[in-house]
Amino acid sequence: MTPEHIDRPAVLAEVTAAFYRYEQALISNDVEVLDELFWHDKRTVRLGAGENLYGIDEIRAFRAARPSKGLERELRNTVITTFGDDYAVCSTEFTREGVEKIGRQQQTWVRLPCGWRIVAAQVSLMS
C-alpha cells in the first residue's frame, strides 16, 4: 500500500461520518442504527469491558439487554485511518461524567455492498 492510498479524503469523510453516526446512535441507544452498522455475520466480534460477543446474534442480544441511561460520553484522541477504498480503523478514548476510568474503543470498518460496517470492535477501561 502506498501513501496515496491512505486517508484518501473522500473515503476518510465517509468513514468519519459512519463513525460519528455510530457514536450518536450509541449515546441515544438507537439499537436499530447500532445493529445496522455492524456486519450481519457470525464472524463479527465485539469484545467489551465485561463481555465477549461472537456473531451478530450475540451482539444484538447484548444491545437489547443494555440499559438505555448513562450512555453519554465525551470522546478524545480520536484517530480514523483509511486504507484504500474499503478498510478503516477507528480508535478513540472516552470519558463519562462522574466516572474516573478512561475508556478505549477500537473498531475495524469494512466497506461491504450494503455500506460501511463494523466487523470487529473492542472496548476496554483503564484505571
Coordinates of N, CA, C and O in Angstrom, one line a residue:
M1 N 0.9 -1.2 0.0 CA 0.0 0.0 0.0 C 0.9 1.2 0.0 O 1.8 1.3 0.8
T2 N 0.6 2.1 -0.9 CA 1.4 3.3 -1.0 C 0.7 4.5 -0.2 O -0.5 4.4 0.0
P3 N 1.5 5.5 0.2 CA 0.9 6.6 1.0 C -0.3 7.3 0.3 O -1.2 7.7 1.1
E4 N -0.4 7.3 -1.0 CA -1.6 7.9 -1.6 C -2.9 7.1 -1.4 O -4.0 7.6 -1.7
H5 N -2.7 5.9 -1.0 CA -3.9 5.0 -0.7 C -4.4 5.2 0.7 O -5.4 4.6 1.1
I6 N -3.7 5.9 1.6 CA -4.0 6.0 3.0 C -4.7 7.4 3.2 O -4.2 8.4 2.7
D7 N -5.9 7.4 3.8 CA -6.6 8.6 4.1 C -7.0 9.4 2.9 O -6.9 10.6 2.9
R8 N -7.5 8.7 1.9 CA -8.0 9.4 0.7 C -9.1 10.3 1.2 O -10.0 9.8 2.0
P9 N -9.2 11.6 0.9 CA -10.2 12.5 1.5 C -11.6 12.0 1.4 O -12.4 12.0 2.4
A10 N -12.1 11.5 0.3 CA -13.5 11.1 0.1 C -13.8 9.9 1.0 O -14.8 9.8 1.6
V11 N -12.9 8.9 1.0 CA -13.1 7.7 1.8 C -13.0 8.1 3.3 O -13.9 7.6 4.1
L12 N -12.1 8.9 3.7 CA -12.0 9.3 5.1 C -13.2 10.0 5.5 O -13.7 9.8 6.6
A13 N -13.8 10.8 4.7 CA -15.1 11.5 5.0 C -16.2 10.6 5.2 O -17.0 10.7 6.1
E14 N -16.3 9.5 4.4 CA -17.3 8.5 4.5 C -17.2 7.8 5.8 O -18.2 7.6 6.6
V15 N -16.0 7.3 6.2 CA -15.8 6.6 7.4 C -16.0 7.4 8.6 O -16.7 7.0 9.6
T16 N -15.6 8.7 8.6 CA -15.8 9.6 9.7 C -17.3 9.8 9.9 O -17.7 9.8 11.1
A17 N -18.0 10.0 8.9 CA -19.5 10.1 9.0 C -20.1 8.9 9.6 O -21.0 9.0 10.5
A18 N -19.7 7.7 9.2 CA -20.2 6.5 9.7 C -19.9 6.3 11.2 O -20.7 5.9 12.0
F19 N -18.6 6.6 11.5 CA -18.2 6.5 12.9 C -19.0 7.4 13.8 O -19.5 7.0 14.9
Y20 N -19.2 8.7 13.4 CA -20.0 9.6 14.3 C -21.5 9.3 14.3 O -22.2 9.6 15.2
R21 N -22.0 8.7 13.2 CA -23.3 8.2 13.2 C -23.5 7.0 14.2 O -24.4 7.0 15.0
Y22 N -22.5 6.2 14.3 CA -22.5 5.1 15.3 C -22.4 5.7 16.7 O -23.2 5.3 17.6
E23 N -21.6 6.7 16.9 CA -21.4 7.3 18.2 C -22.7 8.0 18.7 O -23.1 7.8 19.8
Q24 N -23.4 8.7 17.8 CA -24.7 9.3 18.1 C -25.7 8.2 18.5 O -26.5 8.3 19.4
A25 N -25.7 7.1 17.7 CA -26.7 6.0 18.0 C -26.3 5.4 19.3 O -27.2 5.0 20.1
L26 N -25.1 5.3 19.6 CA -24.6 4.7 20.9 C -25.2 5.5 22.1 O -25.8 4.9 23.0
I27 N -24.9 6.8 22.1 CA -25.3 7.6 23.2 C -26.9 7.8 23.3 O -27.4 8.0 24.4
S28 N -27.6 7.6 22.2 CA -29.0 7.8 22.2 C -29.7 6.4 22.3 O -30.9 6.3 22.3
N29 N -28.9 5.3 22.4 CA -29.4 4.0 22.4 C -30.3 3.6 21.3 O -31.3 3.0 21.4
D30 N -29.9 4.1 20.1 CA -30.7 3.8 18.9 C -30.2 2.4 18.4 O -29.3 2.2 17.6
V31 N -30.9 1.4 18.9 CA -30.5 0.0 18.7 C -30.6 -0.4 17.2 O -29.8 -1.1 16.7
E32 N -31.6 0.2 16.5 CA -31.7 -0.1 15.1 C -30.5 0.3 14.3 O -30.0 -0.4 13.4
V33 N -30.0 1.5 14.5 CA -28.8 2.0 13.8 C -27.6 1.3 14.3 O -26.8 0.9 13.4
L34 N -27.5 1.0 15.5 CA -26.3 0.2 16.0 C -26.3 -1.2 15.3 O -25.2 -1.6 14.9
D35 N -27.4 -1.8 15.2 CA -27.5 -3.1 14.5 C -27.1 -2.9 13.1 O -26.4 -3.7 12.5
E36 N -27.6 -1.9 12.4 CA -27.4 -1.7 11.0 C -25.9 -1.5 10.7 O -25.4 -2.0 9.7
L37 N -25.2 -0.9 11.6 CA -23.7 -0.6 11.4 C -22.8 -1.7 11.7 O -21.6 -1.6 11.4
F38 N -23.3 -2.8 12.3 CA -22.4 -4.0 12.5 C -22.7 -4.9 11.3 O -23.8 -5.0 10.8
W39 N -21.6 -5.6 10.9 CA -21.8 -6.6 9.8 C -22.7 -7.7 10.3 O -22.5 -8.2 11.4
H40 N -23.7 -8.1 9.6 CA -24.6 -9.1 10.0 C -24.1 -10.5 9.6 O -24.5 -11.1 8.6
D41 N -23.1 -10.9 10.4 CA -22.4 -12.2 10.2 C -22.0 -12.8 11.5 O -21.8 -12.1 12.5
K42 N -21.9 -14.1 11.4 CA -21.5 -14.9 12.6 C -20.0 -14.6 13.0 O -19.5 -14.9 14.1
R43 N -19.2 -14.0 12.0 CA -17.8 -13.7 12.3 C -17.6 -12.4 12.9 O -16.4 -12.0 13.2
T44 N -18.6 -11.6 13.0 CA -18.5 -10.3 13.6 C -18.1 -10.4 15.1 O -18.7 -11.3 15.8
V45 N -17.2 -9.6 15.6 CA -16.8 -9.8 17.0 C -16.9 -8.4 17.7 O -16.5 -7.4 17.1
R46 N -17.4 -8.4 19.0 CA -17.3 -7.3 19.8 C -16.8 -7.7 21.2 O -17.5 -8.5 21.9
L47 N -15.7 -7.2 21.6 CA -15.1 -7.6 22.8 C -15.2 -6.3 23.7 O -14.7 -5.3 23.4
G48 N -15.8 -6.5 24.9 CA -16.1 -5.3 25.7 C -15.4 -5.5 27.1 O -14.7 -6.5 27.4
A49 N -15.6 -4.5 27.9 CA -15.1 -4.5 29.3 C -15.6 -5.7 30.1 O -14.9 -6.1 31.0
G50 N -16.7 -6.2 29.8 CA -17.3 -7.3 30.6 C -18.0 -8.3 29.7 O -18.7 -9.2 30.3
E51 N -17.8 -8.3 28.4 CA -18.4 -9.3 27.6 C -17.5 -9.6 26.4 O -16.8 -8.8 25.9
N52 N -17.7 -10.8 25.9 CA -17.1 -11.3 24.7 C -18.2 -11.8 23.8 O -18.8 -12.8 24.0
L53 N -18.4 -11.0 22.7 CA -19.6 -11.3 21.8 C -19.1 -11.8 20.5 O -18.3 -11.1 19.8
Y54 N -19.5 -13.0 20.1 CA -19.1 -13.5 18.8 C -20.3 -13.7 17.9 O -21.2 -14.5 18.3
G55 N -20.4 -13.0 16.8 CA -21.5 -13.1 15.9 C -22.6 -12.0 16.2 O -22.7 -11.5 17.3
I56 N -23.3 -11.7 15.1 CA -24.3 -10.6 15.2 C -25.4 -11.0 16.2 O -25.9 -10.1 16.8
D57 N -25.8 -12.2 16.3 CA -26.8 -12.6 17.2 C -26.5 -12.2 18.7 O -27.3 -11.7 19.4
E58 N -25.3 -12.5 19.1 CA -24.8 -12.2 20.5 C -24.7 -10.7 20.6 O -25.1 -10.2 21.7
I59 N -24.3 -10.0 19.6 CA -24.2 -8.5 19.7 C -25.6 -7.9 19.8 O -25.8 -7.0 20.6
R60 N -26.5 -8.4 19.0 CA -27.9 -7.9 19.1 C -28.5 -8.2 20.5 O -29.2 -7.3 21.1
A61 N -28.3 -9.4 21.1 CA -28.8 -9.7 22.4 C -28.2 -8.8 23.4 O -28.9 -8.3 24.3
F62 N -27.0 -8.5 23.3 CA -26.3 -7.5 24.3 C -27.0 -6.2 24.2 O -27.3 -5.6 25.2
R63 N -27.1 -5.7 23.0 CA -27.7 -4.3 22.8 C -29.2 -4.3 23.3 O -29.6 -3.3 23.9
A64 N -29.9 -5.3 23.1 CA -31.3 -5.4 23.6 C -31.4 -5.4 25.1 O -32.3 -4.8 25.6
A65 N -30.4 -5.9 25.8 CA -30.4 -6.0 27.2 C -29.8 -4.8 27.9 O -29.9 -4.7 29.1
R66 N -29.1 -4.0 27.2 CA -28.3 -2.9 27.8 C -29.2 -1.8 28.3 O -30.1 -1.4 27.6
P67 N -28.9 -1.3 29.5 CA -29.7 -0.1 30.0 C -29.5 1.1 29.0 O -28.5 1.2 28.4
S68 N -30.6 1.9 28.9 CA -30.6 3.0 28.0 C -30.2 4.3 28.6 O -30.2 5.3 28.0
K69 N -29.8 4.3 29.9 CA -29.4 5.5 30.6 C -27.9 5.5 30.9 O -27.3 4.5 31.0
G70 N -27.4 6.7 31.0 CA -26.0 6.8 31.4 C -25.0 6.5 30.3 O -23.9 6.1 30.5
L71 N -25.4 6.7 29.0 CA -24.6 6.3 27.9 C -23.8 7.5 27.3 O -22.9 7.3 26.5
E72 N -24.1 8.7 27.8 CA -23.4 9.9 27.3 C -21.9 9.8 27.6 O -21.5 9.3 28.7
R73 N -21.1 10.2 26.7 CA -19.7 10.2 26.9 C -19.0 11.3 26.0 O -19.6 11.8 25.1
E74 N -17.8 11.6 26.4 CA -17.0 12.6 25.7 C -15.8 11.9 25.1 O -15.1 11.1 25.7
L75 N -15.7 12.0 23.7 CA -14.6 11.4 23.0 C -13.3 12.3 23.1 O -13.4 13.5 23.2
R76 N -12.2 11.6 23.0 CA -10.9 12.4 22.9 C -9.9 11.5 22.2 O -10.0 10.3 22.2
N77 N -8.9 12.1 21.6 CA -7.8 11.4 20.9 C -8.4 10.4 19.9 O -7.9 9.3 19.7
T78 N -9.4 10.9 19.2 CA -10.0 10.0 18.1 C -9.1 10.0 16.9 O -8.7 11.1 16.4
V79 N -8.8 8.9 16.4 CA -8.0 8.7 15.2 C -8.7 7.8 14.2 O -9.0 6.6 14.6
I80 N -9.0 8.3 13.0 CA -9.6 7.5 12.0 C -8.7 7.4 10.8 O -8.2 8.4 10.3
T81 N -8.3 6.2 10.4 CA -7.4 6.0 9.3 C -8.0 5.0 8.3 O -8.5 3.9 8.7
T82 N -8.0 5.4 7.1 CA -8.5 4.5 6.0 C -7.3 4.0 5.2 O -6.3 4.6 5.0
F83 N -7.5 2.8 4.7 CA -6.5 2.1 3.9 C -7.2 1.7 2.6 O -8.0 0.8 2.6
G84 N -6.8 2.3 1.5 CA -7.5 2.1 0.2 C -9.0 2.6 0.3 O -9.3 3.5 1.0
D85 N -9.8 1.9 -0.5 CA -11.2 2.3 -0.5 C -12.2 1.6 0.4 O -13.3 1.9 0.5
D86 N -11.7 0.5 1.0 CA -12.6 -0.4 1.6 C -12.3 -0.9 3.1 O -12.9 -1.8 3.6
Y87 N -11.3 -0.3 3.7 CA -10.8 -0.7 5.0 C -10.5 0.5 5.9 O -9.8 1.4 5.4
A88 N -10.9 0.5 7.1 CA -10.6 1.6 8.0 C -10.5 1.1 9.5 O -11.1 0.1 9.8
V89 N -9.7 1.8 10.3 CA -9.6 1.6 11.7 C -9.9 2.9 12.4 O -9.4 3.9 12.1
C90 N -10.8 2.8 13.4 CA -11.2 4.0 14.2 C -10.8 3.7 15.7 O -11.3 2.6 16.2
S91 N -10.1 4.5 16.3 CA -9.6 4.4 17.7 C -10.0 5.7 18.4 O -9.8 6.8 17.9
T92 N -10.4 5.5 19.6 CA -10.7 6.7 20.4 C -10.7 6.3 21.9 O -10.7 5.2 22.3
E93 N -10.5 7.4 22.7 CA -10.7 7.3 24.2 C -12.0 8.0 24.5 O -12.4 8.9 23.8
F94 N -12.6 7.6 25.6 CA -13.8 8.3 26.1 C -13.9 8.4 27.6 O -13.3 7.6 28.3
T95 N -14.6 9.4 28.0 CA -14.8 9.6 29.5 C -16.3 9.7 29.7 O -17.0 10.2 28.8
R96 N -16.8 9.4 30.8 CA -18.2 9.5 31.2 C -18.2 10.4 32.4 O -17.4 10.3 33.3
E97 N -19.2 11.3 32.5 CA -19.3 12.2 33.7 C -19.5 11.4 34.9 O -20.3 10.5 35.0
G98 N -18.7 11.8 35.9 CA -18.7 11.1 37.2 C -18.0 9.8 37.3 O -18.0 9.1 38.3
V99 N -17.3 9.4 36.2 CA -16.6 8.1 36.2 C -15.1 8.5 36.0 O -14.7 9.2 35.1
E100 N -14.2 8.0 36.9 CA -12.8 8.3 36.8 C -12.1 7.5 35.7 O -11.1 7.9 35.2
K101 N -12.6 6.3 35.4 CA -11.9 5.5 34.4 C -12.0 6.0 33.0 O -13.1 6.6 32.6
I102 N -11.0 5.9 32.2 CA -11.0 6.3 30.8 C -11.2 5.0 30.0 O -10.7 4.0 30.2
G103 N -12.1 5.1 29.0 CA -12.4 4.0 28.2 C -11.6 4.1 26.9 O -11.3 5.2 26.4
R104 N -11.4 3.0 26.3 CA -10.8 3.0 24.9 C -11.7 2.1 24.0 O -12.3 1.2 24.5
Q105 N -11.8 2.6 22.8 CA -12.6 1.8 21.8 C -11.8 1.8 20.5 O -11.2 2.8 20.1
Q106 N -11.8 0.6 19.9 CA -11.3 0.5 18.6 C -12.2 -0.3 17.7 O -12.7 -1.4 18.2
Q107 N -12.4 0.1 16.5 CA -13.3 -0.6 15.6 C -12.6 -0.8 14.2 O -11.9 0.1 13.8
T108 N -12.8 -1.9 13.6 CA -12.4 -2.2 12.3 C -13.6 -2.1 11.4 O -14.6 -2.8 11.6
W109 N -13.6 -1.2 10.4 CA -14.7 -1.0 9.5 C -14.3 -1.5 8.1 O -13.1 -1.3 7.6
V110 N -15.2 -2.1 7.4 CA -15.0 -2.6 6.0 C -16.2 -2.1 5.1 O -17.3 -2.1 5.6
R111 N -15.8 -1.7 3.9 CA -16.9 -1.3 3.0 C -17.5 -2.6 2.4 O -16.7 -3.3 1.7
L112 N -18.7 -2.9 2.6 CA -19.4 -4.0 2.1 C -20.4 -3.5 1.0 O -20.7 -2.3 0.9
P113 N -21.1 -4.4 0.2 CA -22.1 -3.9 -0.7 C -23.2 -3.0 -0.1 O -23.7 -2.1 -0.7
C114 N -23.5 -3.3 1.2 CA -24.5 -2.5 1.9 C -24.0 -1.2 2.5 O -24.7 -0.5 3.2
G115 N -22.7 -1.0 2.4 CA -22.1 0.2 3.0 C -21.0 -0.1 4.0 O -20.6 -1.3 4.2
W116 N -20.5 0.9 4.8 CA -19.5 0.7 5.8 C -20.1 0.0 7.0 O -21.1 0.4 7.5
R117 N -19.4 -1.1 7.4 CA -19.9 -1.8 8.6 C -18.7 -2.2 9.5 O -17.6 -2.4 9.0
I118 N -19.0 -2.3 10.8 CA -18.0 -2.7 11.8 C -18.0 -4.2 11.7 O -19.0 -4.9 11.9
V119 N -16.8 -4.7 11.6 CA -16.6 -6.2 11.5 C -15.9 -6.7 12.8 O -16.0 -7.8 13.1
A120 N -15.3 -5.7 13.5 CA -14.7 -6.1 14.8 C -14.6 -4.8 15.7 O -14.3 -3.8 15.2
A121 N -14.9 -5.0 17.0 CA -14.9 -3.8 17.9 C -14.4 -4.3 19.2 O -14.6 -5.4 19.6
Q122 N -13.6 -3.4 19.9 CA -13.1 -3.8 21.2 C -13.2 -2.5 22.1 O -12.9 -1.4 21.6
V123 N -13.7 -2.7 23.3 CA -13.9 -1.7 24.2 C -13.2 -2.1 25.5 O -13.4 -3.2 26.0
S124 N -12.4 -1.2 26.1 CA -11.8 -1.5 27.4 C -11.8 -0.3 28.3 O -12.0 0.8 27.9
L125 N -11.6 -0.5 29.6 CA -11.5 0.6 30.6 C -10.1 0.6 31.2 O -9.5 -0.5 31.5
M126 N -9.6 1.8 31.4 CA -8.2 1.9 32.0 C -8.5 2.5 33.4 O -9.5 3.2 33.6
S127 N -7.5 2.3 34.3 CA -7.7 2.9 35.6 C -7.4 4.4 35.5 O -6.7 4.9 34.7

